């Protein structure tokens, strides 16, 4: 009839453990999604940087050809040609490094996806630019505490430990049992007149002393409960920090993206003007070379800022526990 609530505590413990397992599974799923998405974006980033390095090499080779033609007609010195030869060699080295980085990024993506390194598949490029955040920081922190599966798993573990305390406390509670017995005794005749009897009763068991094992178990479960509650608070603080850090990284990347976009336009115009002047002998060779280096760097900064933004966005969604496929 009553066993100190042990059965209910056991049911609550089992449900809480099942809930913790489900939330841990979801937490792991989101982490895998983040790892794949981040490495996917790094592959796209490396591919664009490799393409940029290839264009930079082509530009250096074109300028080298122009300098050689102008040297033949006496409009440029041998020093100008040597400078572009050095620049072309540097651009070729940068292309080799960019292609190597692309191969490494692709291998890292295949590793996290669990596919063979020799498998070949295509990647779709991003078709949209970074956008500002619309949610406030406090709203995102509140969403984290309500929806993050890792925090839900910790909450379920706390509930399970509370059930464990109730289960340990049940050993000190009285137990009430209902007992019913039905007996039947056969005689030597075929008639259905055998002797039958029954009895019913209620028993009360009061746990006066059962050594100190029950007390030790209760104290141990209470200590575990305090440990899980402290872990819950620490998890909340860590997740809040993750949200703040990811949000700041995202905002910084967004600002860098806009700055780099303006810089690309300015350096492209500067390079165009100097290129035209150089072809008619009105611009110094070194000025054109510097303009090309600066323009290539600004384009690389734009690429890096765009992908840093999307990775920070994925990490922010992961910190809030809302990352989806």
PDB file of C-alpha atoms in Angstrom:
ATOM      1  CA  UNK A   1       0.000   0.000   0.000  1.00  0.00           C
ATOM      2  CA  UNK A   2       2.716   2.432   0.979  1.00  0.00           C
ATOM      3  CA  UNK A   3       6.480   1.951   0.853  1.00  0.00           C
ATOM      4  CA  UNK A   4       7.716   5.414   1.692  1.00  0.00           C
ATOM      5  CA  UNK A   5       7.377   6.706  -1.881  1.00  0.00           C
ATOM      6  CA  UNK A   6      10.139   4.428  -3.164  1.00  0.00           C
ATOM      7  CA  UNK A   7       8.195   3.381  -6.260  1.00  0.00           C
ATOM      8  CA  UNK A   8       7.310   6.932  -7.246  1.00  0.00           C
ATOM      9  CA  UNK A   9      10.891   8.014  -6.647  1.00  0.00           C
ATOM     10  CA  UNK A  10      12.159   5.155  -8.819  1.00  0.00           C
ATOM     11  CA  UNK A  11       9.751   6.120 -11.608  1.00  0.00           C
ATOM     12  CA  UNK A  12      10.830   9.764 -11.360  1.00  0.00           C
ATOM     13  CA  UNK A  13      14.471   8.725 -11.427  1.00  0.00           C
ATOM     14  CA  UNK A  14      13.975   6.623 -14.569  1.00  0.00           C
ATOM     15  CA  UNK A  15      12.067   9.393 -16.367  1.00  0.00           C
ATOM     16  CA  UNK A  16      14.687  12.012 -15.480  1.00  0.00           C
ATOM     17  CA  UNK A  17      17.504   9.758 -16.671  1.00  0.00           C
ATOM     18  CA  UNK A  18      15.675   9.111 -19.942  1.00  0.00           C
ATOM     19  CA  UNK A  19      15.148  12.847 -20.418  1.00  0.00           C
ATOM     20  CA  UNK A  20      18.829  13.556 -19.722  1.00  0.00           C
ATOM     21  CA  UNK A  21      19.835  10.957 -22.305  1.00  0.00           C
ATOM     22  CA  UNK A  22      17.561  12.492 -24.955  1.00  0.00           C
ATOM     23  CA  UNK A  23      18.867  16.010 -24.315  1.00  0.00           C
ATOM     24  CA  UNK A  24      22.480  14.806 -24.383  1.00  0.00           C
ATOM     25  CA  UNK A  25      21.762  13.200 -27.747  1.00  0.00           C
ATOM     26  CA  UNK A  26      20.367  16.476 -29.096  1.00  0.00           C
ATOM     27  CA  UNK A  27      23.349  18.362 -27.669  1.00  0.00           C
ATOM     28  CA  UNK A  28      25.728  15.992 -29.446  1.00  0.00           C
ATOM     29  CA  UNK A  29      23.743  16.312 -32.686  1.00  0.00           C
ATOM     30  CA  UNK A  30      24.030  20.101 -32.632  1.00  0.00           C
ATOM     31  CA  UNK A  31      27.757  19.916 -31.925  1.00  0.00           C
ATOM     32  CA  UNK A  32      28.247  17.640 -34.927  1.00  0.00           C
ATOM     33  CA  UNK A  33      26.246  20.065 -37.082  1.00  0.00           C
ATOM     34  CA  UNK A  34      28.447  22.938 -35.902  1.00  0.00           C
ATOM     35  CA  UNK A  35      31.659  21.036 -36.627  1.00  0.00           C
ATOM     36  CA  UNK A  36      30.508  20.093 -40.130  1.00  0.00           C
ATOM     37  CA  UNK A  37      29.184  23.568 -40.926  1.00  0.00           C
ATOM     38  CA  UNK A  38      32.321  25.328 -39.699  1.00  0.00           C
ATOM     39  CA  UNK A  39      34.608  23.083 -41.734  1.00  0.00           C
ATOM     40  CA  UNK A  40      32.309  23.339 -44.747  1.00  0.00           C
ATOM     41  CA  UNK A  41      32.600  27.123 -44.578  1.00  0.00           C
ATOM     42  CA  UNK A  42      36.372  26.885 -44.180  1.00  0.00           C
ATOM     43  CA  UNK A  43      36.533  24.862 -47.397  1.00  0.00           C
ATOM     44  CA  UNK A  44      34.547  27.530 -49.244  1.00  0.00           C
ATOM     45  CA  UNK A  45      36.792  30.192 -47.730  1.00  0.00           C
ATOM     46  CA  UNK A  46      39.958  28.355 -48.770  1.00  0.00           C
ATOM     47  CA  UNK A  47      38.551  27.858 -52.269  1.00  0.00           C
ATOM     48  CA  UNK A  48      37.877  31.576 -52.706  1.00  0.00           C
ATOM     49  CA  UNK A  49      41.320  32.455 -51.367  1.00  0.00           C
ATOM     50  CA  UNK A  50      42.884  30.006 -53.826  1.00  0.00           C
ATOM     51  CA  UNK A  51      40.920  31.600 -56.659  1.00  0.00           C
ATOM     52  CA  UNK A  52      42.082  35.032 -55.495  1.00  0.00           C
ATOM     53  CA  UNK A  53      45.700  33.840 -55.427  1.00  0.00           C
ATOM     54  CA  UNK A  54      45.298  32.515 -58.968  1.00  0.00           C
ATOM     55  CA  UNK A  55      43.990  35.877 -60.190  1.00  0.00           C
ATOM     56  CA  UNK A  56      46.826  37.653 -58.403  1.00  0.00           C
ATOM     57  CA  UNK A  57      49.343  35.437 -60.209  1.00  0.00           C
ATOM     58  CA  UNK A  58      47.696  36.164 -63.565  1.00  0.00           C
ATOM     59  CA  UNK A  59      47.832  39.892 -62.844  1.00  0.00           C
ATOM     60  CA  UNK A  60      51.507  39.706 -61.893  1.00  0.00           C
ATOM     61  CA  UNK A  61      52.300  37.793 -65.076  1.00  0.00           C
ATOM     62  CA  UNK A  62      50.413  40.355 -67.172  1.00  0.00           C
ATOM     63  CA  UNK A  63      52.343  43.196 -65.554  1.00  0.00           C
ATOM     64  CA  UNK A  64      55.577  41.292 -66.132  1.00  0.00           C
ATOM     65  CA  UNK A  65      54.742  40.919 -69.825  1.00  0.00           C
ATOM     66  CA  UNK A  66      53.923  44.619 -70.041  1.00  0.00           C
ATOM     67  CA  UNK A  67      57.199  45.557 -68.355  1.00  0.00           C
ATOM     68  CA  UNK A  68      59.159  43.323 -70.747  1.00  0.00           C
ATOM     69  CA  UNK A  69      57.527  44.894 -73.807  1.00  0.00           C
ATOM     70  CA  UNK A  70      58.195  48.380 -72.472  1.00  0.00           C
ATOM     71  CA  UNK A  71      61.806  47.380 -71.755  1.00  0.00           C
ATOM     72  CA  UNK A  72      62.232  46.380 -75.384  1.00  0.00           C
ATOM     73  CA  UNK A  73      61.224  49.861 -76.556  1.00  0.00           C
ATOM     74  CA  UNK A  74      63.254  51.589 -73.868  1.00  0.00           C
ATOM     75  CA  UNK A  75      60.377  52.816 -71.703  1.00  0.00           C
ATOM     76  CA  UNK A  76      61.293  50.705 -68.664  1.00  0.00           C
ATOM     77  CA  UNK A  77      64.486  49.616 -66.997  1.00  0.00           C
ATOM     78  CA  UNK A  78      65.710  46.108 -66.328  1.00  0.00           C
ATOM     79  CA  UNK A  79      65.041  46.744 -62.623  1.00  0.00           C
ATOM     80  CA  UNK A  80      61.329  47.155 -63.286  1.00  0.00           C
ATOM     81  CA  UNK A  81      61.232  43.796 -65.034  1.00  0.00           C
ATOM     82  CA  UNK A  82      63.090  42.123 -62.180  1.00  0.00           C
ATOM     83  CA  UNK A  83      60.625  43.510 -59.655  1.00  0.00           C
ATOM     84  CA  UNK A  84      57.692  41.990 -61.518  1.00  0.00           C
ATOM     85  CA  UNK A  85      59.553  38.712 -61.870  1.00  0.00           C
ATOM     86  CA  UNK A  86      59.970  38.641 -58.090  1.00  0.00           C
ATOM     87  CA  UNK A  87      56.314  39.566 -57.624  1.00  0.00           C
ATOM     88  CA  UNK A  88      55.215  36.808 -60.018  1.00  0.00           C
ATOM     89  CA  UNK A  89      57.331  34.293 -58.114  1.00  0.00           C
ATOM     90  CA  UNK A  90      55.808  35.443 -54.820  1.00  0.00           C
ATOM     91  CA  UNK A  91      52.313  35.174 -56.274  1.00  0.00           C
ATOM     92  CA  UNK A  92      53.056  31.650 -57.474  1.00  0.00           C
ATOM     93  CA  UNK A  93      54.210  30.676 -53.987  1.00  0.00           C
ATOM     94  CA  UNK A  94      51.065  32.174 -52.468  1.00  0.00           C
ATOM     95  CA  UNK A  95      48.950  30.185 -54.923  1.00  0.00           C
ATOM     96  CA  UNK A  96      50.678  26.948 -53.936  1.00  0.00           C
ATOM     97  CA  UNK A  97      50.076  27.729 -50.266  1.00  0.00           C
ATOM     98  CA  UNK A  98      46.417  28.586 -50.905  1.00  0.00           C
ATOM     99  CA  UNK A  99      45.872  25.352 -52.836  1.00  0.00           C
ATOM    100  CA  UNK A 100      47.524  23.382 -50.037  1.00  0.00           C
ATOM    101  CA  UNK A 101      45.244  25.061 -47.482  1.00  0.00           C
ATOM    102  CA  UNK A 102      42.261  24.125 -49.635  1.00  0.00           C
ATOM    103  CA  UNK A 103      43.300  20.467 -49.664  1.00  0.00           C
ATOM    104  CA  UNK A 104      43.768  20.480 -45.884  1.00  0.00           C
ATOM    105  CA  UNK A 105      40.366  22.125 -45.328  1.00  0.00           C
ATOM    106  CA  UNK A 106      38.686  19.569 -47.604  1.00  0.00           C
ATOM    107  CA  UNK A 107      40.369  16.701 -45.742  1.00  0.00           C
ATOM    108  CA  UNK A 108      39.243  18.162 -42.407  1.00  0.00           C
ATOM    109  CA  UNK A 109      35.660  18.347 -43.687  1.00  0.00           C
ATOM    110  CA  UNK A 110      35.722  14.725 -44.829  1.00  0.00           C
ATOM    111  CA  UNK A 111      37.150  13.687 -41.465  1.00  0.00           C
ATOM    112  CA  UNK A 112      34.324  15.241 -39.473  1.00  0.00           C
ATOM    113  CA  UNK A 113      31.749  13.890 -41.943  1.00  0.00           C
ATOM    114  CA  UNK A 114      33.193  10.399 -41.697  1.00  0.00           C
ATOM    115  CA  UNK A 115      33.596   9.929 -45.450  1.00  0.00           C
ATOM    116  CA  UNK A 116      36.654   8.487 -47.245  1.00  0.00           C
ATOM    117  CA  UNK A 117      39.363  11.029 -47.991  1.00  0.00           C
ATOM    118  CA  UNK A 118      39.362   9.994 -51.635  1.00  0.00           C
ATOM    119  CA  UNK A 119      35.661  10.737 -52.127  1.00  0.00           C
ATOM    120  CA  UNK A 120      34.884  13.705 -54.360  1.00  0.00           C
ATOM    121  CA  UNK A 121      31.773  15.851 -53.925  1.00  0.00           C
ATOM    122  CA  UNK A 122      30.763  19.369 -54.880  1.00  0.00           C
ATOM    123  CA  UNK A 123      30.118  22.218 -52.459  1.00  0.00           C
ATOM    124  CA  UNK A 124      27.519  24.914 -53.014  1.00  0.00           C
ATOM    125  CA  UNK A 125      28.828  28.460 -52.444  1.00  0.00           C
ATOM    126  CA  UNK A 126      27.128  30.984 -50.202  1.00  0.00           C
ATOM    127  CA  UNK A 127      24.633  33.136 -52.059  1.00  0.00           C
ATOM    128  CA  UNK A 128      23.963  35.754 -49.388  1.00  0.00           C
ATOM    129  CA  UNK A 129      25.938  38.346 -47.463  1.00  0.00           C
ATOM    130  CA  UNK A 130      26.143  38.873 -43.686  1.00  0.00           C
ATOM    131  CA  UNK A 131      23.233  40.643 -42.024  1.00  0.00           C
ATOM    132  CA  UNK A 132      23.009  42.416 -38.645  1.00  0.00           C
ATOM    133  CA  UNK A 133      21.517  40.722 -35.600  1.00  0.00           C
ATOM    134  CA  UNK A 134      17.930  41.539 -34.738  1.00  0.00           C
ATOM    135  CA  UNK A 135      17.722  39.911 -31.302  1.00  0.00           C
ATOM    136  CA  UNK A 136      19.080  41.654 -28.236  1.00  0.00           C
ATOM    137  CA  UNK A 137      21.707  40.016 -26.080  1.00  0.00           C
ATOM    138  CA  UNK A 138      19.378  39.530 -23.114  1.00  0.00           C
ATOM    139  CA  UNK A 139      16.833  37.826 -25.364  1.00  0.00           C
ATOM    140  CA  UNK A 140      19.473  35.445 -26.666  1.00  0.00           C
ATOM    141  CA  UNK A 141      20.662  34.607 -23.149  1.00  0.00           C
ATOM    142  CA  UNK A 142      17.079  33.908 -22.085  1.00  0.00           C
ATOM    143  CA  UNK A 143      16.604  31.679 -25.135  1.00  0.00           C
ATOM    144  CA  UNK A 144      19.769  29.810 -24.200  1.00  0.00           C
ATOM    145  CA  UNK A 145      18.477  29.006 -20.717  1.00  0.00           C
ATOM    146  CA  UNK A 146      15.175  27.810 -22.106  1.00  0.00           C
ATOM    147  CA  UNK A 147      16.274  25.838 -25.146  1.00  0.00           C
ATOM    148  CA  UNK A 148      19.883  24.688 -24.895  1.00  0.00           C
ATOM    149  CA  UNK A 149      19.873  20.861 -24.837  1.00  0.00           C
ATOM    150  CA  UNK A 150      23.049  20.715 -22.768  1.00  0.00           C
ATOM    151  CA  UNK A 151      21.447  22.782 -20.027  1.00  0.00           C
ATOM    152  CA  UNK A 152      18.267  20.723 -20.281  1.00  0.00           C
ATOM    153  CA  UNK A 153      20.365  17.594 -19.791  1.00  0.00           C
ATOM    154  CA  UNK A 154      21.918  19.090 -16.663  1.00  0.00           C
ATOM    155  CA  UNK A 155      18.462  20.059 -15.362  1.00  0.00           C
ATOM    156  CA  UNK A 156      17.269  16.507 -15.962  1.00  0.00           C
ATOM    157  CA  UNK A 157      20.309  15.193 -14.091  1.00  0.00           C
ATOM    158  CA  UNK A 158      19.412  17.442 -11.153  1.00  0.00           C
ATOM    159  CA  UNK A 159      15.856  16.084 -11.219  1.00  0.00           C
ATOM    160  CA  UNK A 160      17.228  12.544 -11.325  1.00  0.00           C
ATOM    161  CA  UNK A 161      19.414  13.226  -8.316  1.00  0.00           C
ATOM    162  CA  UNK A 162      16.468  14.712  -6.423  1.00  0.00           C
ATOM    163  CA  UNK A 163      14.616  11.484  -7.138  1.00  0.00           C
ATOM    164  CA  UNK A 164      17.656   9.632  -5.841  1.00  0.00           C
ATOM    165  CA  UNK A 165      17.431  11.581  -2.582  1.00  0.00           C
ATOM    166  CA  UNK A 166      13.738  10.734  -2.280  1.00  0.00           C
ATOM    167  CA  UNK A 167      14.551   7.093  -2.980  1.00  0.00           C
ATOM    168  CA  UNK A 168      17.202   7.066  -0.262  1.00  0.00           C
ATOM    169  CA  UNK A 169      14.821   8.817   2.145  1.00  0.00           C
ATOM    170  CA  UNK A 170      12.197   6.136   1.507  1.00  0.00           C
ATOM    171  CA  UNK A 171      14.343   3.705   3.510  1.00  0.00           C
ATOM    172  CA  UNK A 172      13.466   5.696   6.646  1.00  0.00           C
ATOM    173  CA  UNK A 173       9.728   5.743   5.968  1.00  0.00           C
ATOM    174  CA  UNK A 174       7.208   3.240   7.391  1.00  0.00           C
ATOM    175  CA  UNK A 175       5.891   0.633   5.007  1.00  0.00           C
ATOM    176  CA  UNK A 176       2.266  -0.509   4.963  1.00  0.00           C
ATOM    177  CA  UNK A 177       1.461  -3.809   3.241  1.00  0.00           C
ATOM    178  CA  UNK A 178      -1.853  -5.507   2.548  1.00  0.00           C
ATOM    179  CA  UNK A 179      -1.687  -9.304   2.807  1.00  0.00           C
ATOM    180  CA  UNK A 180      -4.362 -11.656   1.440  1.00  0.00           C
ATOM    181  CA  UNK A 181      -4.194 -15.447   1.334  1.00  0.00           C
ATOM    182  CA  UNK A 182      -6.589 -17.983  -0.179  1.00  0.00           C
ATOM    183  CA  UNK A 183      -6.141 -21.694   0.609  1.00  0.00           C
ATOM    184  CA  UNK A 184      -7.795 -24.878  -0.656  1.00  0.00           C
ATOM    185  CA  UNK A 185      -7.330 -28.390   0.682  1.00  0.00           C
ATOM    186  CA  UNK A 186      -8.494 -31.458  -1.229  1.00  0.00           C
ATOM    187  CA  UNK A 187     -10.358 -34.356   0.532  1.00  0.00           C
ATOM    188  CA  UNK A 188     -10.871 -37.981  -0.545  1.00  0.00           C
ATOM    189  CA  UNK A 189     -14.199 -37.512  -2.386  1.00  0.00           C
ATOM    190  CA  UNK A 190     -14.987 -36.384  -5.915  1.00  0.00           C
ATOM    191  CA  UNK A 191     -17.516 -33.839  -4.753  1.00  0.00           C
ATOM    192  CA  UNK A 192     -16.636 -30.172  -4.828  1.00  0.00           C
ATOM    193  CA  UNK A 193     -16.786 -29.943  -1.078  1.00  0.00           C
ATOM    194  CA  UNK A 194     -13.085 -29.560  -0.368  1.00  0.00           C
ATOM    195  CA  UNK A 195     -12.033 -27.379   2.492  1.00  0.00           C
ATOM    196  CA  UNK A 196     -11.044 -23.789   1.628  1.00  0.00           C
ATOM    197  CA  UNK A 197      -9.907 -20.916   3.755  1.00  0.00           C
ATOM    198  CA  UNK A 198      -8.712 -17.321   3.361  1.00  0.00           C
ATOM    199  CA  UNK A 199      -7.110 -14.625   5.404  1.00  0.00           C
ATOM    200  CA  UNK A 200      -6.460 -10.901   4.973  1.00  0.00           C
ATOM    201  CA  UNK A 201      -4.494  -8.415   6.961  1.00  0.00           C
ATOM    202  CA  UNK A 202      -2.483  -5.222   7.026  1.00  0.00           C
ATOM    203  CA  UNK A 203       1.114  -5.050   8.215  1.00  0.00           C
ATOM    204  CA  UNK A 204       3.083  -2.015   9.328  1.00  0.00           C
ATOM    205  CA  UNK A 205       6.875  -1.996   9.169  1.00  0.00           C
ATOM    206  CA  UNK A 206       8.669   0.726  11.123  1.00  0.00           C
ATOM    207  CA  UNK A 207      12.397   1.049  10.316  1.00  0.00           C
ATOM    208  CA  UNK A 208      13.827   1.711  13.783  1.00  0.00           C
ATOM    209  CA  UNK A 209      17.441   0.796  13.050  1.00  0.00           C
ATOM    210  CA  UNK A 210      19.081  -0.628   9.931  1.00  0.00           C
ATOM    211  CA  UNK A 211      22.725   0.130  10.694  1.00  0.00           C
ATOM    212  CA  UNK A 212      24.182   3.334   9.250  1.00  0.00           C
ATOM    213  CA  UNK A 213      24.155   2.278   5.590  1.00  0.00           C
ATOM    214  CA  UNK A 214      20.826   3.968   4.864  1.00  0.00           C
ATOM    215  CA  UNK A 215      21.968   7.177   6.531  1.00  0.00           C
ATOM    216  CA  UNK A 216      25.221   7.135   4.584  1.00  0.00           C
ATOM    217  CA  UNK A 217      23.319   6.565   1.341  1.00  0.00           C
ATOM    218  CA  UNK A 218      21.014   9.501   2.094  1.00  0.00           C
ATOM    219  CA  UNK A 219      23.920  11.818   2.884  1.00  0.00           C
ATOM    220  CA  UNK A 220      25.759  10.713  -0.244  1.00  0.00           C
ATOM    221  CA  UNK A 221      22.745  11.431  -2.452  1.00  0.00           C
ATOM    222  CA  UNK A 222      22.273  14.856  -0.858  1.00  0.00           C
ATOM    223  CA  UNK A 223      25.926  15.675  -1.518  1.00  0.00           C
ATOM    224  CA  UNK A 224      25.528  14.600  -5.132  1.00  0.00           C
ATOM    225  CA  UNK A 225      22.458  16.794  -5.452  1.00  0.00           C
ATOM    226  CA  UNK A 226      24.419  19.840  -4.289  1.00  0.00           C
ATOM    227  CA  UNK A 227      27.155  18.960  -6.774  1.00  0.00           C
ATOM    228  CA  UNK A 228      24.661  18.718  -9.646  1.00  0.00           C
ATOM    229  CA  UNK A 229      23.037  22.021  -8.652  1.00  0.00           C
ATOM    230  CA  UNK A 230      26.449  23.703  -8.657  1.00  0.00           C
ATOM    231  CA  UNK A 231      27.134  22.154 -12.055  1.00  0.00           C
ATOM    232  CA  UNK A 232      23.842  23.575 -13.316  1.00  0.00           C
ATOM    233  CA  UNK A 233      24.810  27.100 -12.244  1.00  0.00           C
ATOM    234  CA  UNK A 234      28.268  26.735 -13.782  1.00  0.00           C
ATOM    235  CA  UNK A 235      26.758  25.478 -17.045  1.00  0.00           C
ATOM    236  CA  UNK A 236      24.453  28.497 -17.172  1.00  0.00           C
ATOM    237  CA  UNK A 237      27.405  30.849 -16.690  1.00  0.00           C
ATOM    238  CA  UNK A 238      29.484  29.099 -19.347  1.00  0.00           C
ATOM    239  CA  UNK A 239      26.646  29.162 -21.869  1.00  0.00           C
ATOM    240  CA  UNK A 240      26.039  32.845 -21.160  1.00  0.00           C
ATOM    241  CA  UNK A 241      29.730  33.499 -21.790  1.00  0.00           C
ATOM    242  CA  UNK A 242      29.547  31.532 -25.047  1.00  0.00           C
ATOM    243  CA  UNK A 243      26.610  33.638 -26.217  1.00  0.00           C
ATOM    244  CA  UNK A 244      28.364  36.908 -25.366  1.00  0.00           C
ATOM    245  CA  UNK A 245      31.648  35.825 -26.969  1.00  0.00           C
ATOM    246  CA  UNK A 246      29.985  34.496 -30.136  1.00  0.00           C
ATOM    247  CA  UNK A 247      27.870  37.622 -30.417  1.00  0.00           C
ATOM    248  CA  UNK A 248      30.923  39.885 -30.112  1.00  0.00           C
ATOM    249  CA  UNK A 249      32.824  37.806 -32.675  1.00  0.00           C
ATOM    250  CA  UNK A 250      29.865  38.057 -35.030  1.00  0.00           C
ATOM    251  CA  UNK A 251      29.536  41.826 -34.633  1.00  0.00           C
ATOM    252  CA  UNK A 252      33.278  42.281 -35.143  1.00  0.00           C
ATOM    253  CA  UNK A 253      33.236  40.159 -38.296  1.00  0.00           C
ATOM    254  CA  UNK A 254      30.262  42.106 -39.625  1.00  0.00           C
ATOM    255  CA  UNK A 255      32.081  45.419 -39.117  1.00  0.00           C
ATOM    256  CA  UNK A 256      35.206  44.017 -40.772  1.00  0.00           C
ATOM    257  CA  UNK A 257      33.087  42.845 -43.695  1.00  0.00           C
ATOM    258  CA  UNK A 258      31.676  46.320 -44.323  1.00  0.00           C
ATOM    259  CA  UNK A 259      35.092  47.957 -43.896  1.00  0.00           C
ATOM    260  CA  UNK A 260      36.725  45.462 -46.246  1.00  0.00           C
ATOM    261  CA  UNK A 261      33.971  45.994 -48.813  1.00  0.00           C
ATOM    262  CA  UNK A 262      34.691  49.726 -48.942  1.00  0.00           C
ATOM    263  CA  UNK A 263      38.431  49.094 -49.003  1.00  0.00           C
ATOM    264  CA  UNK A 264      38.103  46.720 -51.965  1.00  0.00           C
ATOM    265  CA  UNK A 265      36.266  49.388 -53.962  1.00  0.00           C
ATOM    266  CA  UNK A 266      38.872  52.035 -53.128  1.00  0.00           C
ATOM    267  CA  UNK A 267      41.901  49.843 -53.828  1.00  0.00           C
ATOM    268  CA  UNK A 268      40.359  48.560 -57.066  1.00  0.00           C
ATOM    269  CA  UNK A 269      39.904  52.112 -58.314  1.00  0.00           C
ATOM    270  CA  UNK A 270      43.420  53.053 -57.229  1.00  0.00           C
ATOM    271  CA  UNK A 271      44.866  50.031 -59.041  1.00  0.00           C
ATOM    272  CA  UNK A 272      42.870  50.806 -62.191  1.00  0.00           C
ATOM    273  CA  UNK A 273      44.127  54.390 -62.335  1.00  0.00           C
ATOM    274  CA  UNK A 274      47.740  53.407 -61.722  1.00  0.00           C
ATOM    275  CA  UNK A 275      47.500  50.578 -64.264  1.00  0.00           C
ATOM    276  CA  UNK A 276      46.354  52.946 -66.986  1.00  0.00           C
ATOM    277  CA  UNK A 277      49.031  55.449 -66.065  1.00  0.00           C
ATOM    278  CA  UNK A 278      51.698  52.739 -65.980  1.00  0.00           C
ATOM    279  CA  UNK A 279      50.870  51.516 -69.478  1.00  0.00           C
ATOM    280  CA  UNK A 280      51.550  54.991 -70.906  1.00  0.00           C
ATOM    281  CA  UNK A 281      54.644  55.523 -68.773  1.00  0.00           C
ATOM    282  CA  UNK A 282      53.124  58.002 -66.305  1.00  0.00           C
ATOM    283  CA  UNK A 283      53.250  55.822 -63.156  1.00  0.00           C
ATOM    284  CA  UNK A 284      56.157  54.247 -61.359  1.00  0.00           C
ATOM    285  CA  UNK A 285      56.522  50.497 -61.380  1.00  0.00           C
ATOM    286  CA  UNK A 286      56.709  50.327 -57.585  1.00  0.00           C
ATOM    287  CA  UNK A 287      53.432  52.242 -57.200  1.00  0.00           C
ATOM    288  CA  UNK A 288      51.568  49.727 -59.352  1.00  0.00           C
ATOM    289  CA  UNK A 289      53.134  46.808 -57.514  1.00  0.00           C
ATOM    290  CA  UNK A 290      52.127  48.233 -54.127  1.00  0.00           C
ATOM    291  CA  UNK A 291      48.611  48.950 -55.381  1.00  0.00           C
ATOM    292  CA  UNK A 292      48.195  45.360 -56.544  1.00  0.00           C
ATOM    293  CA  UNK A 293      49.425  43.941 -53.231  1.00  0.00           C
ATOM    294  CA  UNK A 294      47.103  46.206 -51.255  1.00  0.00           C
ATOM    295  CA  UNK A 295      44.123  45.359 -53.462  1.00  0.00           C
ATOM    296  CA  UNK A 296      44.752  41.620 -53.181  1.00  0.00           C
ATOM    297  CA  UNK A 297      45.013  41.917 -49.404  1.00  0.00           C
ATOM    298  CA  UNK A 298      41.751  43.868 -49.197  1.00  0.00           C
ATOM    299  CA  UNK A 299      39.978  41.187 -51.239  1.00  0.00           C
ATOM    300  CA  UNK A 300      41.377  38.493 -48.938  1.00  0.00           C
ATOM    301  CA  UNK A 301      40.206  40.483 -45.909  1.00  0.00           C
ATOM    302  CA  UNK A 302      36.717  40.660 -47.397  1.00  0.00           C
ATOM    303  CA  UNK A 303      36.625  36.893 -47.950  1.00  0.00           C
ATOM    304  CA  UNK A 304      37.903  36.168 -44.448  1.00  0.00           C
ATOM    305  CA  UNK A 305      35.458  38.574 -42.815  1.00  0.00           C
ATOM    306  CA  UNK A 306      32.484  37.065 -44.636  1.00  0.00           C
ATOM    307  CA  UNK A 307      33.262  33.495 -43.609  1.00  0.00           C
ATOM    308  CA  UNK A 308      34.280  34.486 -40.098  1.00  0.00           C
ATOM    309  CA  UNK A 309      30.832  36.039 -39.785  1.00  0.00           C
ATOM    310  CA  UNK A 310      28.975  32.894 -40.837  1.00  0.00           C
ATOM    311  CA  UNK A 311      31.057  30.684 -38.582  1.00  0.00           C
ATOM    312  CA  UNK A 312      30.435  33.057 -35.681  1.00  0.00           C
ATOM    313  CA  UNK A 313      26.730  32.977 -36.546  1.00  0.00           C
ATOM    314  CA  UNK A 314      26.717  29.180 -36.388  1.00  0.00           C
ATOM    315  CA  UNK A 315      28.561  29.261 -33.071  1.00  0.00           C
ATOM    316  CA  UNK A 316      26.050  31.741 -31.694  1.00  0.00           C
ATOM    317  CA  UNK A 317      23.156  29.476 -32.687  1.00  0.00           C
ATOM    318  CA  UNK A 318      25.014  26.576 -31.095  1.00  0.00           C
ATOM    319  CA  UNK A 319      25.537  28.566 -27.893  1.00  0.00           C
ATOM    320  CA  UNK A 320      21.798  29.257 -27.777  1.00  0.00           C
ATOM    321  CA  UNK A 321      20.987  25.618 -28.497  1.00  0.00           C
ATOM    322  CA  UNK A 322      18.972  26.390 -31.643  1.00  0.00           C
ATOM    323  CA  UNK A 323      21.360  25.168 -34.348  1.00  0.00           C
ATOM    324  CA  UNK A 324      19.525  23.215 -37.058  1.00  0.00           C
ATOM    325  CA  UNK A 325      20.512  21.315 -40.196  1.00  0.00           C
TER     326      UNK A 325
END
